[in-house]
Amino acid sequence: MKKITYVFLSALLLSLLACKKDTSPAKNPSLTNDTGVKTLSTATTLTFSGYTWTIKDSGTGTAGPGPNNWTSSNAYVDANGYLHLKLTKVNGAWYCAEVISTQSFGYGTYQWDVEGRIDTLDKNVVFGMFNYSGVDGRDEMDIEYSKFGSSTANNTNFTIYPAQTVTSPTDWHTTYNTSLTGTYTTQRFKRNSATSVYFQELGGFQSGDTNQITSATCSNPPNSISTLAMPVHMNLWLFQGTAPTNNSQVEIIIHSFTFTAL
């Protein structure tokens, strides 16, 4: 009888333990990865210029670049189909915006029609358009408007970060000082091959080369250019997470993004 009772109690204990294990809390589906993009099915997306884009949202924490606070509320498409990126201040905290294409792009021409005085941004504000593999300091072709915290720096930056395969990486970077007479610009770079990327900035919305403001070519060697197909990013953020010295919110409107394959 004692043996039967012992077996019964043992079975009951195992059953209770199993039930306890089953009631353990599930993982939070809104957790973000180290880029600030929500994981699983919680990521917010939008459709712009015929492509799907994931909106960066860091939740209650921060994420790079910066680090900064990122909210999905600061990126949206209006009734005209234009993408708005906003830098906002809410209850004393600054919030940034970024969208990332769900599709990857390779060799070809990348073009953005941009509305906004990107030449007069506060020294701590950064507006970027680029493609990027996600590996820090590698595989990136970048157009950025920023003085990166220095009031005396140029405001236009073209940058290439080298391929992951390079053992002794060399970055390529050139800067210009842009002074606009209007709010419309065309931003463009062309990935020709593993040996060159051609950058352009033009006044107004252009399909050709009219009203070119500046241009630059990165050639290899000695710099190694990534051959990967990569997502496109567009973002508006604060350098090192530092608030604008003018305490002003910012809004950039991107009328269109186009990619023309080689």
GROMACS .gro file of C-alpha atoms in nm:
model
  262
    1MET     CA    1   0.000   0.000   0.000
    2LYS     CA    2   0.283   0.239   0.087
    3LYS     CA    3   0.446   0.160  -0.247
    4ILE     CA    4   0.126   0.241  -0.436
    5THR     CA    5   0.086   0.570  -0.242
    6TYR     CA    6   0.448   0.667  -0.316
    7VAL     CA    7   0.403   0.603  -0.688
    8PHE     CA    8   0.083   0.807  -0.690
    9LEU     CA    9   0.245   1.103  -0.509
   10SER     CA   10   0.546   1.094  -0.742
   11ALA     CA   11   0.323   1.104  -1.048
   12LEU     CA   12   0.124   1.393  -0.901
   13LEU     CA   13   0.443   1.592  -0.831
   14LEU     CA   14   0.569   1.541  -1.187
   15SER     CA   15   0.234   1.654  -1.322
   16LEU     CA   16   0.244   1.975  -1.116
   17LEU     CA   17   0.599   2.050  -1.229
   18ALA     CA   18   0.500   2.002  -1.591
   19CYS     CA   19   0.209   2.240  -1.550
   20LYS     CA   20   0.441   2.499  -1.393
   21LYS     CA   21   0.680   2.475  -1.689
   22ASP     CA   22   0.395   2.522  -1.936
   23THR     CA   23   0.292   2.847  -1.763
   24SER     CA   24   0.635   3.013  -1.799
   25PRO     CA   25   0.603   3.355  -1.966
   26ALA     CA   26   0.655   3.362  -2.344
   27LYS     CA   27   0.928   3.572  -2.496
   28ASN     CA   28   0.824   3.930  -2.569
   29PRO     CA   29   0.759   3.950  -2.946
   30SER     CA   30   0.827   4.325  -2.946
   31LEU     CA   31   1.192   4.291  -2.850
   32THR     CA   32   1.427   4.468  -3.089
   33ASN     CA   33   1.757   4.357  -3.235
   34ASP     CA   34   2.072   4.567  -3.206
   35THR     CA   35   1.973   4.781  -3.505
   36GLY     CA   36   1.647   4.886  -3.342
   37VAL     CA   37   1.427   4.698  -3.589
   38LYS     CA   38   1.155   4.497  -3.420
   39THR     CA   39   1.175   4.123  -3.454
   40LEU     CA   40   0.919   3.858  -3.549
   41SER     CA   41   0.586   3.985  -3.679
   42THR     CA   42   0.581   4.310  -3.480
   43ALA     CA   43   0.787   4.526  -3.716
   44THR     CA   44   0.593   4.810  -3.876
   45THR     CA   45   0.627   4.850  -4.252
   46LEU     CA   46   0.525   5.107  -4.512
   47THR     CA   47   0.510   5.111  -4.891
   48PHE     CA   48   0.702   5.384  -5.071
   49SER     CA   49   0.799   5.417  -5.438
   50GLY     CA   50   0.680   5.064  -5.505
   51TYR     CA   51   0.893   4.899  -5.236
   52THR     CA   52   0.825   4.776  -4.883
   53TRP     CA   53   1.024   4.934  -4.601
   54THR     CA   54   1.065   4.836  -4.237
   55ILE     CA   55   1.046   5.126  -3.991
   56LYS     CA   56   1.304   5.133  -3.712
   57ASP     CA   57   1.159   5.142  -3.360
   58SER     CA   58   1.374   5.099  -3.050
   59GLY     CA   59   1.079   5.072  -2.811
   60THR     CA   60   1.169   5.198  -2.463
   61GLY     CA   61   1.542   5.169  -2.529
   62THR     CA   62   1.795   5.312  -2.771
   63ALA     CA   63   1.972   5.180  -3.081
   64GLY     CA   64   2.244   5.288  -3.320
   65PRO     CA   65   2.344   5.497  -3.488
   66GLY     CA   66   2.386   5.744  -3.207
   67PRO     CA   67   2.268   5.572  -2.999
   68ASN     CA   68   1.926   5.734  -3.025
   69ASN     CA   69   1.559   5.682  -2.955
   70TRP     CA   70   1.377   5.561  -3.268
   71THR     CA   71   1.002   5.559  -3.321
   72SER     CA   72   0.791   5.425  -3.605
   73SER     CA   73   0.570   5.735  -3.566
   74ASN     CA   74   0.842   5.948  -3.726
   75ALA     CA   75   0.827   5.784  -4.070
   76TYR     CA   76   0.512   5.784  -4.282
   77VAL     CA   77   0.386   5.819  -4.639
   78ASP     CA   78   0.138   6.096  -4.716
   79ALA     CA   79  -0.155   6.105  -4.962
   80ASN     CA   80   0.081   6.209  -5.243
   81GLY     CA   81   0.299   5.905  -5.189
   82TYR     CA   82   0.586   6.107  -5.040
   83LEU     CA   83   0.793   5.970  -4.753
   84HIS     CA   84   0.831   6.193  -4.446
   85LEU     CA   85   1.117   6.144  -4.201
   86LYS     CA   86   1.094   6.345  -3.880
   87LEU     CA   87   1.318   6.432  -3.587
   88THR     CA   88   1.094   6.519  -3.293
   89LYS     CA   89   1.117   6.618  -2.929
   90VAL     CA   90   0.862   6.462  -2.694
   91ASN     CA   91   0.863   6.523  -2.318
   92GLY     CA   92   1.223   6.636  -2.332
   93ALA     CA   93   1.349   6.336  -2.533
   94TRP     CA   94   1.451   6.334  -2.899
   95TYR     CA   95   1.321   6.070  -3.141
   96CYS     CA   96   1.470   5.979  -3.479
   97ALA     CA   97   1.349   5.805  -3.796
   98GLU     CA   98   1.478   5.534  -4.028
   99VAL     CA   99   1.335   5.305  -4.294
  100ILE     CA  100   1.507   5.000  -4.441
  101SER     CA  101   1.405   4.826  -4.763
  102THR     CA  102   1.300   4.464  -4.738
  103GLN     CA  103   1.453   4.412  -5.083
  104SER     CA  104   1.826   4.414  -5.159
  105PHE     CA  105   1.980   4.605  -5.450
  106GLY     CA  106   2.306   4.556  -5.638
  107TYR     CA  107   2.476   4.724  -5.934
  108GLY     CA  108   2.284   5.017  -6.078
  109THR     CA  109   2.174   5.375  -6.014
  110TYR     CA  110   2.016   5.475  -5.682
  111GLN     CA  111   1.828   5.805  -5.687
  112TRP     CA  112   1.632   6.010  -5.432
  113ASP     CA  113   1.425   6.324  -5.497
  114VAL     CA  114   1.452   6.515  -5.170
  115GLU     CA  115   1.263   6.815  -5.036
  116GLY     CA  116   1.418   7.008  -4.747
  117ARG     CA  117   1.697   7.248  -4.655
  118ILE     CA  118   1.948   6.972  -4.597
  119ASP     CA  119   2.226   7.231  -4.631
  120THR     CA  120   2.120   7.415  -4.314
  121LEU     CA  121   2.075   7.124  -4.074
  122ASP     CA  122   2.200   7.175  -3.720
  123LYS     CA  123   2.555   7.048  -3.671
  124ASN     CA  124   2.430   6.749  -3.469
  125VAL     CA  125   2.163   6.637  -3.719
  126VAL     CA  126   2.239   6.368  -3.980
  127PHE     CA  127   2.033   6.286  -4.289
  128GLY     CA  128   2.147   5.972  -4.470
  129MET     CA  129   2.070   5.769  -4.785
  130PHE     CA  130   2.272   5.453  -4.834
  131ASN     CA  131   2.287   5.081  -4.888
  132TYR     CA  132   2.442   4.864  -4.621
  133SER     CA  133   2.488   4.497  -4.536
  134GLY     CA  134   2.446   4.545  -4.161
  135VAL     CA  135   2.812   4.474  -4.077
  136ASP     CA  136   2.950   4.778  -3.896
  137GLY     CA  137   3.216   4.963  -4.093
  138ARG     CA  138   3.184   4.740  -4.400
  139ASP     CA  139   2.978   4.706  -4.720
  140GLU     CA  140   2.831   5.056  -4.741
  141MET     CA  141   2.780   5.330  -5.000
  142ASP     CA  142   2.667   5.643  -4.823
  143ILE     CA  143   2.534   5.994  -4.892
  144GLU     CA  144   2.503   6.193  -4.570
  145TYR     CA  145   2.424   6.555  -4.496
  146SER     CA  146   2.577   6.649  -4.162
  147LYS     CA  147   2.859   6.837  -3.993
  148PHE     CA  148   2.888   6.554  -3.739
  149GLY     CA  149   2.905   6.787  -3.442
  150SER     CA  150   3.157   7.037  -3.586
  151SER     CA  151   3.020   7.379  -3.680
  152THR     CA  152   3.315   7.439  -3.917
  153ALA     CA  153   3.288   7.109  -4.108
  154ASN     CA  154   3.151   7.063  -4.459
  155ASN     CA  155   2.789   6.947  -4.474
  156THR     CA  156   2.794   6.701  -4.769
  157ASN     CA  157   2.957   6.360  -4.728
  158PHE     CA  158   3.012   6.077  -4.977
  159THR     CA  159   3.155   5.764  -4.815
  160ILE     CA  160   3.246   5.407  -4.909
  161TYR     CA  161   3.309   5.146  -4.640
  162PRO     CA  162   3.502   4.846  -4.776
  163ALA     CA  163   3.393   4.490  -4.837
  164GLN     CA  164   3.402   4.237  -4.554
  165THR     CA  165   3.654   4.035  -4.752
  166VAL     CA  166   3.926   4.302  -4.723
  167THR     CA  167   4.185   4.215  -4.457
  168SER     CA  168   4.329   4.567  -4.438
  169PRO     CA  169   4.021   4.784  -4.498
  170THR     CA  170   4.050   5.139  -4.627
  171ASP     CA  171   3.753   5.376  -4.611
  172TRP     CA  172   3.697   5.629  -4.887
  173HIS     CA  173   3.547   5.964  -4.788
  174THR     CA  174   3.508   6.303  -4.952
  175THR     CA  175   3.324   6.613  -4.832
  176TYR     CA  176   3.184   6.931  -4.985
  177ASN     CA  177   3.003   7.235  -4.856
  178THR     CA  178   2.660   7.266  -5.015
  179SER     CA  179   2.465   7.592  -5.018
  180LEU     CA  180   2.122   7.557  -5.178
  181THR     CA  181   1.898   7.822  -5.332
  182GLY     CA  182   1.586   7.605  -5.303
  183THR     CA  183   1.447   7.303  -5.123
  184TYR     CA  184   1.450   7.042  -5.402
  185THR     CA  185   1.758   6.827  -5.474
  186THR     CA  186   1.836   6.504  -5.654
  187GLN     CA  187   2.070   6.268  -5.470
  188ARG     CA  188   2.227   5.987  -5.668
  189PHE     CA  189   2.496   5.725  -5.672
  190LYS     CA  190   2.578   5.461  -5.930
  191ARG     CA  191   2.736   5.130  -5.838
  192ASN     CA  192   2.915   5.052  -6.162
  193SER     CA  193   3.105   4.742  -6.052
  194ALA     CA  194   3.342   4.625  -5.782
  195THR     CA  195   3.578   4.899  -5.899
  196SER     CA  196   3.382   5.225  -5.884
  197VAL     CA  197   3.089   5.417  -5.738
  198TYR     CA  198   2.987   5.755  -5.883
  199PHE     CA  199   2.812   6.011  -5.659
  200GLN     CA  200   2.608   6.315  -5.767
  201GLU     CA  201   2.415   6.600  -5.608
  202LEU     CA  202   2.191   6.808  -5.836
  203GLY     CA  203   1.963   7.107  -5.788
  204GLY     CA  204   1.593   7.039  -5.847
  205PHE     CA  205   1.446   6.704  -5.946
  206GLN     CA  206   1.646   6.572  -6.239
  207SER     CA  207   1.646   6.263  -6.456
  208GLY     CA  208   1.968   6.372  -6.629
  209ASP     CA  209   2.270   6.576  -6.522
  210THR     CA  210   2.121   6.927  -6.531
  211ASN     CA  211   2.209   7.163  -6.242
  212GLN     CA  212   2.481   6.941  -6.100
  213ILE     CA  213   2.607   7.081  -5.770
  214THR     CA  214   2.886   6.835  -5.706
  215SER     CA  215   3.006   6.487  -5.798
  216ALA     CA  216   3.275   6.240  -5.698
  217THR     CA  217   3.400   5.898  -5.802
  218CYS     CA  218   3.540   5.630  -5.574
  219SER     CA  219   3.765   5.392  -5.769
  220ASN     CA  220   3.938   5.072  -5.668
  221PRO     CA  221   4.223   5.001  -5.607
  222PRO     CA  222   4.332   5.089  -5.344
  223ASN     CA  223   3.985   5.086  -5.189
  224SER     CA  224   3.785   4.765  -5.203
  225ILE     CA  225   3.418   4.816  -5.286
  226SER     CA  226   3.154   4.566  -5.177
  227THR     CA  227   2.997   4.347  -5.444
  228LEU     CA  228   2.697   4.249  -5.230
  229ALA     CA  229   2.333   4.323  -5.303
  230MET     CA  230   2.214   4.511  -4.994
  231PRO     CA  231   1.907   4.685  -4.847
  232VAL     CA  232   1.864   5.062  -4.884
  233HIS     CA  233   1.839   5.280  -4.572
  234MET     CA  234   1.711   5.635  -4.528
  235ASN     CA  235   1.745   5.797  -4.189
  236LEU     CA  236   1.733   6.118  -3.988
  237TRP     CA  237   1.920   6.107  -3.657
  238LEU     CA  238   2.143   6.280  -3.403
  239PHE     CA  239   2.521   6.247  -3.405
  240GLN     CA  240   2.628   6.065  -3.086
  241GLY     CA  241   2.270   6.111  -2.963
  242THR     CA  242   2.340   6.482  -2.896
  243ALA     CA  243   2.043   6.718  -2.913
  244PRO     CA  244   2.035   6.991  -3.181
  245THR     CA  245   2.200   7.309  -3.059
  246ASN     CA  246   1.910   7.508  -3.204
  247ASN     CA  247   1.656   7.285  -3.025
  248SER     CA  248   1.458   7.262  -3.351
  249GLN     CA  249   1.263   6.964  -3.482
  250VAL     CA  250   1.334   6.857  -3.841
  251GLU     CA  251   1.131   6.711  -4.126
  252ILE     CA  252   1.268   6.584  -4.459
  253ILE     CA  253   1.034   6.481  -4.742
  254ILE     CA  254   1.150   6.227  -4.999
  255HIS     CA  255   0.931   6.245  -5.307
  256SER     CA  256   1.068   5.928  -5.464
  257PHE     CA  257   1.334   5.660  -5.461
  258THR     CA  258   1.427   5.481  -5.782
  259PHE     CA  259   1.670   5.203  -5.861
  260THR     CA  260   1.776   5.134  -6.218
  261ALA     CA  261   1.974   4.814  -6.255
  262LEU     CA  262   2.276   4.799  -6.486
   0.00000   0.00000   0.00000
